[in-house]
Amino acid sequence: GDVVKFTSAHRALGVEKGAEGRVVGKDDRTNRVSVELDGGRVVQETRHWDASAKRTSTLRTKEEAHDYRYFPEPDMVPFSFTEEWVASVADELPELPDARKERFVRELALPKHDAVTLVEDAPLADYFERAVSEAGADRAKPIANWALGELSAYLNAEGIDASCSRVTPEMLVELVGLVEDGAISGKQAKEVFAEMVRTGEAAGAIVELRGMKQVSDVGAIEQIVDRVLAANPGEVKAYRGGKQGLFGFFVGQVMRETGGSADPKVVNEVLRRKLG
């Protein structure tokens, strides 16, 4: 039998009222098949649906089938781009997010999730890079933790981006350094950060002013532990008798004696050694 071929497109109507009546236009379809079978030529075109008349009409014609989406602009002169010109334009482009993400993972050993979250916020990624440049790549992960945690929470609460942060990258680096070096605990660091946001003061100055510097001297902590154990002989006996849950009690007593300034890691080590 004869093979009937024609190309015609109807303009997308979305959820337009009356669209249910446009079944490619029954009359249009019949007419087109008749034209083709009679040896005529079906014009390649986009047709408009008239809901009131329930029929289609020519909206615009097409030159070829492949021109449905793209066709030459007659008023535009041809352009010729050399490889050198293309390369020069590429060199002027900034680092794109995907490339930046891969660099963070490759060079800074960041988890992929952290890298993705950072590059989704360009000002935050810039802030992070400034901080890492100041602190060194070995502290990239703790800086990322702060950038994605406390810093982002502060920025969101204020409705600003990282470029407007009162806590500068250099200030955050100092705070991270105090934690990493054992001068203050992670819990204290959050308190210090809140004060940095409120006052704009540097972390070191706040720690000094509040007397928050962490006690890490083993000898000093041993003396406090000895006092705590001597003051609680019943709990010591119970612990050594199998009540391991009392360990937290002893930690709490030591931290209370030091006003929360003792290094928890050292406290735990000394207590385990003393309690046996």
XYZ file of N, CA and C in Angstrom:
828
model
N 0.818 -1.187 0.000
C 0.000 0.000 0.000
C 0.859 1.245 0.000
N 0.226 2.391 -0.219
C 0.949 3.651 -0.213
C 1.407 3.998 1.196
N 2.636 4.568 1.327
C 3.165 5.046 2.606
C 2.921 6.541 2.686
N 2.164 6.953 3.668
C 1.828 8.364 3.810
C 2.782 9.002 4.796
N 3.502 10.049 4.431
C 4.427 10.763 5.310
C 4.149 12.253 5.243
N 4.015 12.877 6.375
C 3.945 14.328 6.413
C 4.498 14.794 7.747
N 5.015 16.024 7.781
C 5.589 16.592 9.004
C 4.807 17.832 9.381
N 4.244 17.818 10.557
C 3.475 18.946 11.022
C 3.499 18.930 12.534
N 3.593 20.092 13.137
C 3.627 20.163 14.603
C 2.592 21.149 15.079
N 1.932 20.797 16.189
C 0.954 21.700 16.782
C 1.572 22.387 17.975
N 1.342 23.674 18.089
C 1.916 24.465 19.175
C 1.465 23.906 20.524
N 2.421 23.731 21.464
C 2.102 23.197 22.781
C 1.132 24.117 23.503
N 0.086 23.525 24.081
C -0.945 24.330 24.706
C -0.909 24.295 26.218
N -0.100 23.421 26.801
C -0.059 23.270 28.256
C -1.393 22.724 28.730
N -1.955 23.371 29.734
C -3.224 22.907 30.280
C -4.311 23.907 29.884
N -4.361 24.245 28.640
C -5.305 25.252 28.158
C -6.711 24.668 28.086
N -7.679 25.471 28.524
C -9.069 25.029 28.489
C -9.487 24.751 27.053
N -10.099 23.611 26.847
C -10.554 23.261 25.511
C -9.537 22.461 24.739
N -8.373 22.179 25.350
C -7.326 21.450 24.640
C -7.759 20.042 24.301
N -8.762 19.544 25.091
C -9.204 18.170 24.837
C -9.794 18.024 23.441
N -10.180 19.149 22.827
C -10.766 19.068 21.488
C -9.742 18.977 20.399
N -8.447 19.175 20.757
C -7.396 19.185 19.729
C -6.784 17.799 19.616
N -7.359 16.935 18.810
C -6.786 15.616 18.582
C -6.051 15.696 17.256
N -5.051 16.586 17.224
C -4.289 16.917 16.034
C -5.215 17.455 14.957
N -6.456 17.679 15.347
C -7.432 18.211 14.410
C -7.879 17.134 13.450
N -9.038 16.502 13.694
C -9.481 15.390 12.846
C -9.575 15.822 11.395
N -10.160 17.010 11.167
C -10.317 17.488 9.791
C -8.966 17.744 9.153
N -8.017 18.333 9.946
C -6.688 18.612 9.412
C -6.006 17.326 8.991
N -6.114 16.309 9.857
C -5.436 15.041 9.559
C -6.014 14.439 8.282
N -7.319 14.430 8.196
C -7.968 13.856 7.012
C -7.542 14.607 5.759
N -7.512 15.935 5.845
C -7.123 16.741 4.685
C -5.695 16.458 4.266
N -4.800 16.289 5.217
C -3.385 16.071 4.899
C -3.176 14.709 4.241
N -3.863 13.698 4.790
C -3.754 12.376 4.168
C -4.280 12.433 2.742
N -5.381 13.141 2.545
C -5.951 13.265 1.197
C -4.984 13.953 0.256
N -4.345 15.005 0.736
C -3.386 15.736 -0.096
C -2.257 14.815 -0.529
N -1.731 14.026 0.408
C -0.590 13.163 0.112
C -0.994 12.081 -0.887
N -2.145 11.472 -0.662
C -2.581 10.401 -1.561
C -2.898 10.927 -2.953
N -3.284 12.201 -3.026
C -3.590 12.794 -4.328
C -2.350 13.303 -5.041
N -1.170 13.067 -4.443
C 0.070 13.486 -5.083
C 0.503 14.874 -4.751
N -0.201 15.514 -3.825
C 0.168 16.865 -3.434
C 1.318 16.870 -2.428
N 1.721 18.042 -1.993
C 2.843 18.188 -1.056
C 2.339 18.803 0.242
N 2.622 18.110 1.339
C 2.246 18.641 2.643
C 3.334 19.589 3.116
N 2.948 20.788 3.438
C 3.915 21.786 3.892
C 4.355 21.468 5.318
N 5.683 21.478 5.533
C 6.214 21.259 6.882
C 6.047 22.554 7.679
N 5.322 22.474 8.762
C 4.960 23.693 9.458
C 4.569 23.428 10.905
N 4.537 24.508 11.670
C 3.967 24.482 13.016
C 2.605 25.134 12.923
N 1.587 24.467 13.495
C 0.227 24.968 13.366
C -0.310 25.413 14.716
N -1.174 26.404 14.687
C -1.772 26.977 15.892
C -3.171 26.407 16.093
N -3.485 26.053 17.350
C -4.824 25.514 17.651
C -5.748 26.641 18.086
N -6.859 26.788 17.392
C -7.872 27.782 17.718
C -8.974 27.058 18.485
N -9.025 27.289 19.808
C -9.952 26.548 20.663
C -11.406 26.870 20.342
N -11.681 28.128 20.007
C -13.075 28.512 19.745
C -13.590 27.877 18.451
N -12.716 27.857 17.435
C -13.131 27.285 16.152
C -12.868 25.786 16.090
N -12.091 25.291 17.086
C -11.729 23.882 17.130
C -11.069 23.430 15.821
N -10.108 24.217 15.387
C -9.347 23.856 14.195
C -7.977 24.490 14.273
N -7.070 24.070 13.420
C -5.710 24.596 13.416
C -5.505 25.489 12.213
N -4.468 26.350 12.354
C -4.089 27.211 11.240
C -2.574 27.329 11.223
N -2.019 27.697 10.076
C -0.562 27.798 9.946
C -0.010 28.888 10.864
N 1.007 28.526 11.640
C 1.679 29.498 12.504
C 3.014 29.889 11.880
N 3.818 28.918 11.520
C 5.063 29.177 10.795
C 5.486 27.910 10.068
N 6.173 28.082 8.946
C 6.629 26.940 8.154
C 8.068 26.599 8.488
N 8.458 25.386 8.118
C 9.824 24.901 8.348
C 10.496 24.666 7.008
N 11.820 24.839 6.981
C 12.544 24.644 5.731
C 12.812 23.167 5.483
N 13.321 22.480 6.536
C 13.605 21.054 6.446
C 13.168 20.406 7.752
N 13.144 19.087 7.782
C 12.730 18.384 8.994
C 13.640 18.710 10.166
N 14.958 18.805 9.893
C 15.896 19.070 10.982
C 15.824 20.518 11.469
N 15.044 21.335 10.746
C 14.913 22.731 11.157
C 13.789 22.938 12.168
N 13.220 21.842 12.654
C 12.134 21.978 13.626
C 12.575 22.804 14.827
N 13.827 22.594 15.266
C 14.348 23.375 16.385
C 15.348 24.443 15.930
N 16.180 24.104 14.958
C 17.253 25.012 14.583
C 17.216 25.270 13.069
N 17.339 26.518 12.714
C 17.462 26.824 11.299
C 18.309 28.077 11.152
N 18.963 28.243 10.006
C 19.892 29.370 9.815
C 19.200 30.710 9.985
N 19.921 31.640 10.616
C 19.444 33.013 10.733
C 19.929 33.774 9.507
N 19.024 34.139 8.616
C 19.443 34.764 7.343
C 20.150 36.102 7.512
N 19.927 36.797 8.621
C 20.529 38.121 8.796
C 21.852 38.069 9.559
N 22.316 36.867 9.896
C 23.556 36.749 10.659
C 24.679 36.241 9.746
N 25.771 36.976 9.735
C 26.901 36.557 8.887
C 27.606 35.376 9.533
N 28.247 34.519 8.744
C 28.964 33.357 9.298
C 30.151 33.807 10.156
N 30.433 33.032 11.190
C 31.588 33.296 12.048
C 32.565 32.139 11.920
N 33.828 32.478 12.019
C 34.874 31.446 11.997
C 35.756 31.642 13.232
N 35.840 30.605 14.086
C 36.602 30.695 15.334
C 37.857 29.842 15.243
N 38.993 30.447 15.504
C 40.237 29.691 15.490
C 40.412 28.966 16.818
N 41.225 27.916 16.812
C 41.489 27.170 18.043
C 42.166 28.064 19.070
N 43.014 28.971 18.604
C 43.707 29.881 19.521
C 42.722 30.802 20.223
N 41.732 31.290 19.476
C 40.745 32.189 20.072
C 39.897 31.459 21.109
N 39.469 30.253 20.774
C 38.671 29.445 21.702
C 39.465 29.180 22.980
N 40.770 28.856 22.813
C 41.615 28.582 23.976
C 41.781 29.822 24.845
N 41.888 30.985 24.211
C 42.068 32.225 24.981
C 40.813 32.545 25.792
N 39.649 32.273 25.214
C 38.397 32.493 25.945
C 38.289 31.518 27.107
N 38.665 30.264 26.872
C 38.615 29.242 27.931
C 39.525 29.628 29.087
N 40.678 30.213 28.770
C 41.620 30.609 29.815
C 41.071 31.720 30.702
N 40.153 32.508 30.155
C 39.581 33.621 30.920
C 38.420 33.197 31.812
N 37.935 31.975 31.624
C 36.818 31.499 32.436
C 37.266 31.218 33.870
N 36.425 31.495 34.855
C 36.763 31.140 36.237
C 36.674 29.630 36.414
N 37.218 29.128 37.503
C 37.126 27.699 37.789
C 35.652 27.353 38.020
N 35.163 26.378 37.291
C 33.756 26.008 37.390
C 33.522 25.097 38.599
N 32.281 25.043 39.114
C 31.999 24.294 40.343
C 32.462 22.842 40.344
N 32.243 22.129 39.242
C 32.642 20.719 39.218
C 34.152 20.566 39.351
N 34.897 21.441 38.662
C 36.356 21.385 38.751
C 36.825 21.743 40.156
N 36.173 22.722 40.750
C 36.531 23.141 42.119
C 36.255 22.016 43.109
N 35.124 21.365 42.942
C 34.759 20.247 43.812
C 35.813 19.145 43.722
N 36.188 18.780 42.498
C 37.194 17.725 42.319
C 38.531 18.126 42.938
N 38.872 19.401 42.856
C 40.140 19.866 43.443
C 40.092 19.776 44.966
N 38.966 20.143 45.551
C 38.827 20.047 47.005
C 38.998 18.603 47.476
N 38.422 17.675 46.725
C 38.520 16.259 47.089
C 39.939 15.748 46.876
N 40.519 16.119 45.733
C 41.839 15.598 45.368
C 42.965 16.218 46.188
N 42.976 17.532 46.318
C 44.107 18.204 46.950
C 43.954 18.406 48.453
N 42.701 18.507 48.914
C 42.474 18.796 50.335
C 41.884 17.617 51.092
N 41.659 16.512 50.364
C 41.140 15.275 50.978
C 39.798 15.488 51.666
N 38.975 16.386 51.130
C 37.643 16.594 51.702
C 36.709 15.475 51.253
N 35.785 15.061 52.103
C 34.754 14.124 51.645
C 33.963 14.776 50.513
N 33.480 13.968 49.589
C 32.768 14.504 48.424
C 31.573 15.337 48.847
N 30.854 14.877 49.879
C 29.664 15.617 50.326
C 30.034 17.031 50.772
N 31.136 17.157 51.536
C 31.581 18.480 51.987
C 31.940 19.366 50.800
N 32.669 18.783 49.843
C 33.106 19.551 48.680
C 31.910 20.042 47.863
N 30.934 19.166 47.674
C 29.740 19.537 46.901
C 28.990 20.680 47.585
N 28.818 20.560 48.902
C 28.079 21.585 49.650
C 28.797 22.934 49.604
N 30.113 22.908 49.699
C 30.885 24.149 49.660
C 30.765 24.847 48.307
N 30.950 24.105 47.216
C 30.968 24.751 45.897
C 29.583 25.210 45.465
N 28.535 24.715 46.118
C 27.189 25.193 45.796
C 26.985 26.634 46.264
N 27.854 27.097 47.161
C 27.776 28.465 47.687
C 29.129 29.122 47.418
N 29.230 29.864 46.313
C 30.516 30.430 45.885
C 31.182 31.302 46.954
N 30.465 32.233 47.611
C 31.118 33.028 48.655
C 31.651 32.174 49.807
N 30.924 31.118 50.163
C 31.374 30.235 51.243
C 32.614 29.456 50.806
N 32.630 29.010 49.545
C 33.800 28.296 49.034
C 35.017 29.220 48.994
N 34.809 30.485 48.628
C 35.902 31.459 48.630
C 36.434 31.666 50.051
N 35.518 31.789 50.997
C 35.877 31.961 52.420
C 36.714 30.764 52.881
N 36.230 29.576 52.547
C 36.930 28.346 52.923
C 38.348 28.327 52.362
N 38.484 28.698 51.097
C 39.816 28.672 50.471
C 40.757 29.681 51.125
N 40.255 30.840 51.494
C 41.093 31.831 52.178
C 41.563 31.286 53.519
N 40.657 30.613 54.227
C 41.008 30.046 55.529
C 42.047 28.938 55.389
N 41.865 28.078 54.414
C 42.814 26.980 54.199
C 44.180 27.520 53.775
N 44.159 28.583 52.963
C 45.412 29.207 52.547
C 46.182 29.737 53.756
N 45.445 30.218 54.755
C 46.060 30.748 55.971
C 46.516 29.633 56.910
N 45.699 28.577 57.038
C 45.962 27.530 58.029
C 46.804 26.372 57.514
N 46.718 26.107 56.210
C 47.414 24.947 55.658
C 46.427 23.840 55.333
N 46.763 23.035 54.328
C 45.863 21.982 53.853
C 45.577 20.931 54.911
N 46.486 20.746 55.887
C 46.267 19.715 56.911
C 45.091 20.052 57.819
N 44.654 21.307 57.816
C 43.506 21.691 58.643
C 42.265 21.994 57.795
N 42.281 21.520 56.563
C 41.146 21.770 55.661
C 39.868 21.143 56.198
N 39.934 19.929 56.718
C 38.728 19.245 57.188
C 38.101 19.952 58.390
N 38.846 20.270 59.459
C 38.194 20.992 60.561
C 37.664 22.361 60.145
N 38.349 23.028 59.218
C 37.845 24.322 58.729
C 36.540 24.119 57.965
N 36.481 23.067 57.154
C 35.251 22.766 56.425
C 34.112 22.466 57.401
N 34.426 21.739 58.475
C 33.397 21.426 59.473
C 32.803 22.706 60.064
N 33.671 23.667 60.394
C 33.205 24.930 60.958
C 32.455 25.756 59.919
N 32.954 25.756 58.680
C 32.312 26.531 57.617
C 30.903 26.014 57.328
N 30.755 24.697 57.349
C 29.459 24.092 57.036
C 28.556 23.990 58.262
N 29.146 24.169 59.447
C 28.383 24.058 60.682
C 28.033 25.394 61.289
N 28.827 25.806 62.282
C 28.536 27.042 63.018
C 28.505 28.280 62.124
N 29.461 28.380 61.198
C 29.503 29.568 60.340
C 28.265 29.657 59.461
N 27.890 28.541 58.824
C 26.711 28.557 57.951
C 25.441 28.860 58.738
N 25.351 28.334 59.958
C 24.175 28.603 60.791
C 24.074 30.099 61.087
N 25.213 30.707 61.397
C 25.243 32.158 61.667
C 24.861 32.957 60.422
N 25.410 32.593 59.272
C 25.120 33.304 58.029
C 23.638 33.197 57.666
N 23.081 32.002 57.824
C 21.660 31.807 57.507
C 20.778 32.620 58.442
N 21.151 32.650 59.710
C 20.350 33.406 60.686
C 20.368 34.900 60.378
N 21.501 35.380 59.888
C 21.637 36.804 59.579
C 21.156 37.161 58.171
N 20.963 36.130 57.333
C 20.545 36.378 55.958
C 21.629 37.017 55.115
N 22.884 36.644 55.367
C 24.020 37.202 54.623
C 24.853 36.064 54.042
N 25.774 36.416 53.122
C 26.682 35.380 52.635
C 28.042 35.535 53.321
N 28.927 34.600 53.035
C 30.199 34.533 53.756
C 31.069 35.772 53.556
N 30.889 36.462 52.455
C 31.709 37.648 52.210
C 31.382 38.775 53.186
N 30.214 38.688 53.833
C 29.803 39.722 54.790
C 29.966 39.266 56.237
N 30.590 38.110 56.441
C 30.714 37.555 57.784
C 31.561 38.444 58.693
N 31.073 38.645 59.917
C 31.836 39.400 60.904
C 33.068 38.612 61.341
N 32.937 37.291 61.298
C 34.063 36.407 61.614
C 34.827 36.163 60.318
N 35.998 36.734 60.194
C 36.783 36.610 58.962
C 37.425 35.223 58.879
N 37.874 34.818 57.687
C 38.566 33.537 57.564
C 39.758 33.435 58.517
N 40.507 34.522 58.671
C 41.666 34.513 59.563
C 41.246 34.293 61.012
N 40.121 34.870 61.407
C 39.610 34.687 62.764
C 39.182 33.239 63.003
N 38.552 32.646 61.988
C 38.132 31.254 62.123
C 39.350 30.334 62.216
N 40.385 30.642 61.460
C 41.610 29.844 61.510
C 42.202 29.863 62.922
N 42.203 31.028 63.558
C 42.728 31.116 64.927
C 41.908 30.245 65.871
N 40.596 30.279 65.727
C 39.726 29.475 66.591
C 39.975 27.984 66.379
N 40.049 27.574 65.119
C 40.318 26.158 64.811
C 41.664 25.741 65.391
N 42.647 26.626 65.299
C 43.973 26.330 65.844
C 43.933 26.112 67.344
N 43.137 26.893 68.057
C 43.035 26.735 69.514
C 42.465 25.369 69.873
N 41.501 24.908 69.082
C 40.906 23.591 69.332
C 41.883 22.486 68.962
N 42.478 22.596 67.788
C 43.389 21.556 67.299
C 44.629 21.431 68.189
N 45.052 22.531 68.771
C 46.232 22.515 69.636
C 45.899 22.161 71.083
N 44.606 21.956 71.363
C 44.215 21.548 72.702
C 44.079 22.680 73.708
N 44.105 23.922 73.245
C 43.996 25.051 74.165
C 42.579 25.185 74.721
N 41.573 24.874 73.896
C 40.181 24.879 74.349
C 39.494 23.639 73.781
N 38.390 23.282 74.395
C 37.632 22.119 73.929
C 36.682 22.527 72.802
N 36.118 21.528 72.140
C 35.159 21.813 71.091
C 33.940 22.544 71.621
N 33.486 22.166 72.813
C 32.338 22.829 73.429
C 32.667 24.292 73.729
N 33.867 24.528 74.260
C 34.271 25.906 74.543
C 34.374 26.716 73.253
N 34.850 26.058 72.200
C 35.031 26.753 70.922
C 33.704 27.302 70.405
N 32.620 26.557 70.608
C 31.308 27.044 70.156
C 30.894 28.287 70.940
N 31.225 28.301 72.217
C 30.930 29.484 73.035
C 31.764 30.676 72.556
N 33.017 30.404 72.250
C 33.915 31.461 71.769
C 33.413 31.997 70.429
N 32.982 31.095 69.538
C 32.490 31.525 68.226
C 31.292 32.448 68.388
N 30.379 32.077 69.283
C 29.195 32.922 69.512
C 29.604 34.313 69.984
N 30.639 34.371 70.808
C 31.124 35.665 71.294
C 31.825 36.432 70.174
N 32.513 35.723 69.298
C 33.156 36.362 68.148
C 32.107 37.020 67.250
N 31.008 36.309 67.036
C 29.921 36.845 66.218
C 29.317 38.084 66.874
N 29.171 38.027 68.190
C 28.526 39.128 68.914
C 29.402 40.371 69.001
N 30.708 40.162 69.256
C 31.591 41.300 69.528
C 32.573 41.626 68.407
N 32.851 40.647 67.542
C 33.858 40.873 66.517
C 35.275 40.706 67.048
N 35.408 40.250 68.310
C 36.723 40.047 68.911
C 37.361 38.755 68.398
N 38.686 38.689 68.456
C 39.427 37.501 68.042
C 39.280 36.398 69.087
N 39.403 35.147 68.634
C 39.219 33.998 69.523
C 40.197 34.019 70.690
N 41.468 34.289 70.417
C 42.480 34.283 71.471
C 42.181 35.299 72.558
N 41.724 36.467 72.153
C 41.416 37.521 73.122
C 40.241 37.116 74.003
N 39.244 36.472 73.413
C 38.074 36.040 74.177
C 38.457 34.956 75.173
N 39.259 34.006 74.738
C 39.702 32.916 75.615
C 40.489 33.484 76.794
N 41.363 34.432 76.510
C 42.194 35.039 77.561
C 41.328 35.826 78.540
N 40.406 36.618 78.010
C 39.558 37.458 78.846
C 38.670 36.629 79.772
N 38.172 35.516 79.269
C 37.265 34.679 80.050
C 37.977 33.588 80.853
N 39.282 33.519 80.721
C 40.015 32.485 81.438
C 39.603 31.087 81.009
N 39.379 30.919 79.711
C 38.857 29.647 79.200
C 39.947 28.685 78.738
N 41.192 29.098 78.844
C 42.245 28.249 78.302
C 42.238 26.890 78.984
N 42.248 25.871 78.195
C 42.132 24.505 78.673
C 43.385 24.055 79.404
N 43.181 23.373 80.527
C 44.299 22.826 81.301
C 44.637 21.452 80.739
N 45.821 21.335 80.184
C 46.259 20.058 79.610
C 47.455 19.478 80.347
N 47.930 20.189 81.367
C 49.089 19.716 82.129
C 48.707 18.454 82.905
N 49.365 17.354 82.588
C 49.039 16.064 83.194
C 49.232 16.099 84.708
N 50.323 16.694 85.158
C 50.597 16.757 86.600
C 49.508 17.490 87.353
N 49.057 18.618 86.822
C 48.008 19.402 87.486
C 46.698 18.634 87.526
N 46.381 17.954 86.440
C 45.138 17.188 86.391
C 45.199 15.978 87.312
N 46.371 15.361 87.431
C 46.522 14.218 88.338
C 46.228 14.620 89.782
N 46.676 15.798 90.176
C 46.420 16.271 91.543
C 44.920 16.441 91.786
N 44.216 16.974 90.799
C 42.760 17.173 90.930
C 42.052 15.821 90.978
N 42.471 14.882 90.149
C 41.874 13.547 90.134
C 42.073 12.863 91.492
N 43.268 12.988 92.039
C 43.547 12.383 93.359
C 42.596 12.941 94.410
N 42.343 14.246 94.370
C 41.436 14.866 95.341
C 40.014 14.340 95.170
N 39.590 14.223 93.935
C 38.236 13.744 93.651
C 38.060 12.309 94.122
N 39.033 11.461 93.867
C 38.937 10.051 94.262
C 38.962 9.916 95.786
N 39.785 10.716 96.432
C 39.871 10.666 97.902
C 38.568 11.131 98.539
N 37.866 12.056 97.898
C 36.622 12.588 98.435
C 35.423 11.678 98.173
N 35.603 10.670 97.317
C 34.487 9.787 96.962
C 34.896 8.309 97.043
N 35.306 7.831 98.243
C 35.783 6.445 98.361
C 34.705 5.407 98.042
N 33.461 5.703 98.395
C 32.392 4.745 98.125
C 32.191 4.530 96.635
N 32.205 5.595 95.876
C 32.042 5.497 94.428
C 33.238 4.785 93.786
N 34.447 5.034 94.366
C 35.643 4.368 93.829
C 35.512 2.860 94.017
N 35.070 2.441 95.217
C 34.919 1.019 95.510
C 33.867 0.395 94.592
N 32.751 1.113 94.398
C 31.688 0.595 93.546
C 32.156 0.465 92.095
N 32.906 1.450 91.631
C 33.420 1.395 90.265
C 34.325 0.193 90.077
N 35.235 0.022 91.001
C 36.168 -1.106 90.913
C 35.475 -2.445 91.118
N 34.245 -2.368 91.682
C 33.465 -3.582 91.854
C 32.610 -3.922 90.646
N 32.683 -3.098 89.639
C 31.981 -3.425 88.393
C 31.000 -2.384 87.892
N 30.756 -1.346 88.666
C 29.819 -0.309 88.225
C 30.537 0.708 87.329
N 30.764 0.291 86.073
C 31.522 1.107 85.121
C 30.827 2.423 84.774
N 29.506 2.472 84.982
C 28.776 3.681 84.667
C 29.160 4.866 85.531
N 29.858 4.601 86.635
C 30.290 5.690 87.519
C 31.449 6.498 86.933
N 32.018 6.019 85.843
C 33.161 6.735 85.260
C 32.764 8.166 84.897
N 31.571 8.333 84.347
C 31.097 9.664 83.995
C 30.969 10.570 85.204
N 30.627 9.982 86.350
C 30.534 10.759 87.586
C 31.886 11.367 87.936
N 32.946 10.554 87.843
C 34.285 11.046 88.170
C 34.738 12.132 87.188
N 34.434 11.946 85.905
C 34.780 12.963 84.902
C 34.092 14.279 85.250
N 32.808 14.194 85.585
C 32.061 15.388 85.934
C 32.618 16.107 87.140
N 33.062 15.336 88.161
C 33.636 15.929 89.368
C 34.940 16.657 89.063
N 35.768 16.049 88.206
C 37.041 16.684 87.838
C 36.782 17.958 87.042
N 35.840 17.907 86.106
C 35.540 19.088 85.296
C 34.964 20.201 86.163
N 34.195 19.839 87.196
C 33.653 20.853 88.092
C 34.772 21.515 88.897
N 35.730 20.705 89.318
C 36.861 21.232 90.087
C 37.686 22.218 89.268
N 37.739 21.983 87.966
C 38.563 22.845 87.100
C 37.738 23.929 86.411
N 36.457 24.018 86.755
C 35.608 25.009 86.102
C 35.411 24.721 84.624
N 35.516 23.454 84.246
C 35.323 23.048 82.847
C 36.518 23.311 81.958
N 37.654 23.683 82.566
C 38.812 24.051 81.745
C 39.780 22.893 81.502
N 39.558 21.756 82.148
C 40.475 20.618 81.963
C 40.244 19.972 80.606
N 41.331 19.513 80.020
C 41.251 18.826 78.732
C 40.560 17.481 78.951
N 39.379 17.271 78.396
C 38.634 16.018 78.627
C 39.438 14.775 78.276
N 40.237 14.852 77.234
C 41.027 13.695 76.827
C 42.034 13.316 77.904
N 42.714 14.317 78.449
C 43.700 14.050 79.506
C 42.995 13.561 80.772
N 41.846 14.161 81.093
C 41.079 13.746 82.267
C 40.712 12.269 82.167
N 40.216 11.863 81.011
C 39.842 10.463 80.806
C 41.033 9.530 80.953
N 42.155 9.920 80.375
C 43.355 9.077 80.452
C 43.826 8.910 81.893
N 43.869 10.020 82.636
C 44.350 9.970 84.019
C 43.397 9.164 84.898
N 42.089 9.372 84.742
C 41.101 8.647 85.537
C 41.181 7.140 85.296
N 41.281 6.723 84.045
C 41.349 5.295 83.751
C 42.605 4.668 84.368
N 43.676 5.419 84.348
C 44.913 4.911 84.941
C 44.812 4.822 86.455
N 44.195 5.832 87.066
C 44.099 5.875 88.530
C 43.081 4.856 89.069
N 41.995 4.675 88.328
C 40.935 3.758 88.804
C 41.269 2.300 88.527
N 42.166 2.069 87.586
C 42.595 0.707 87.282
C 41.603 -0.050 86.407
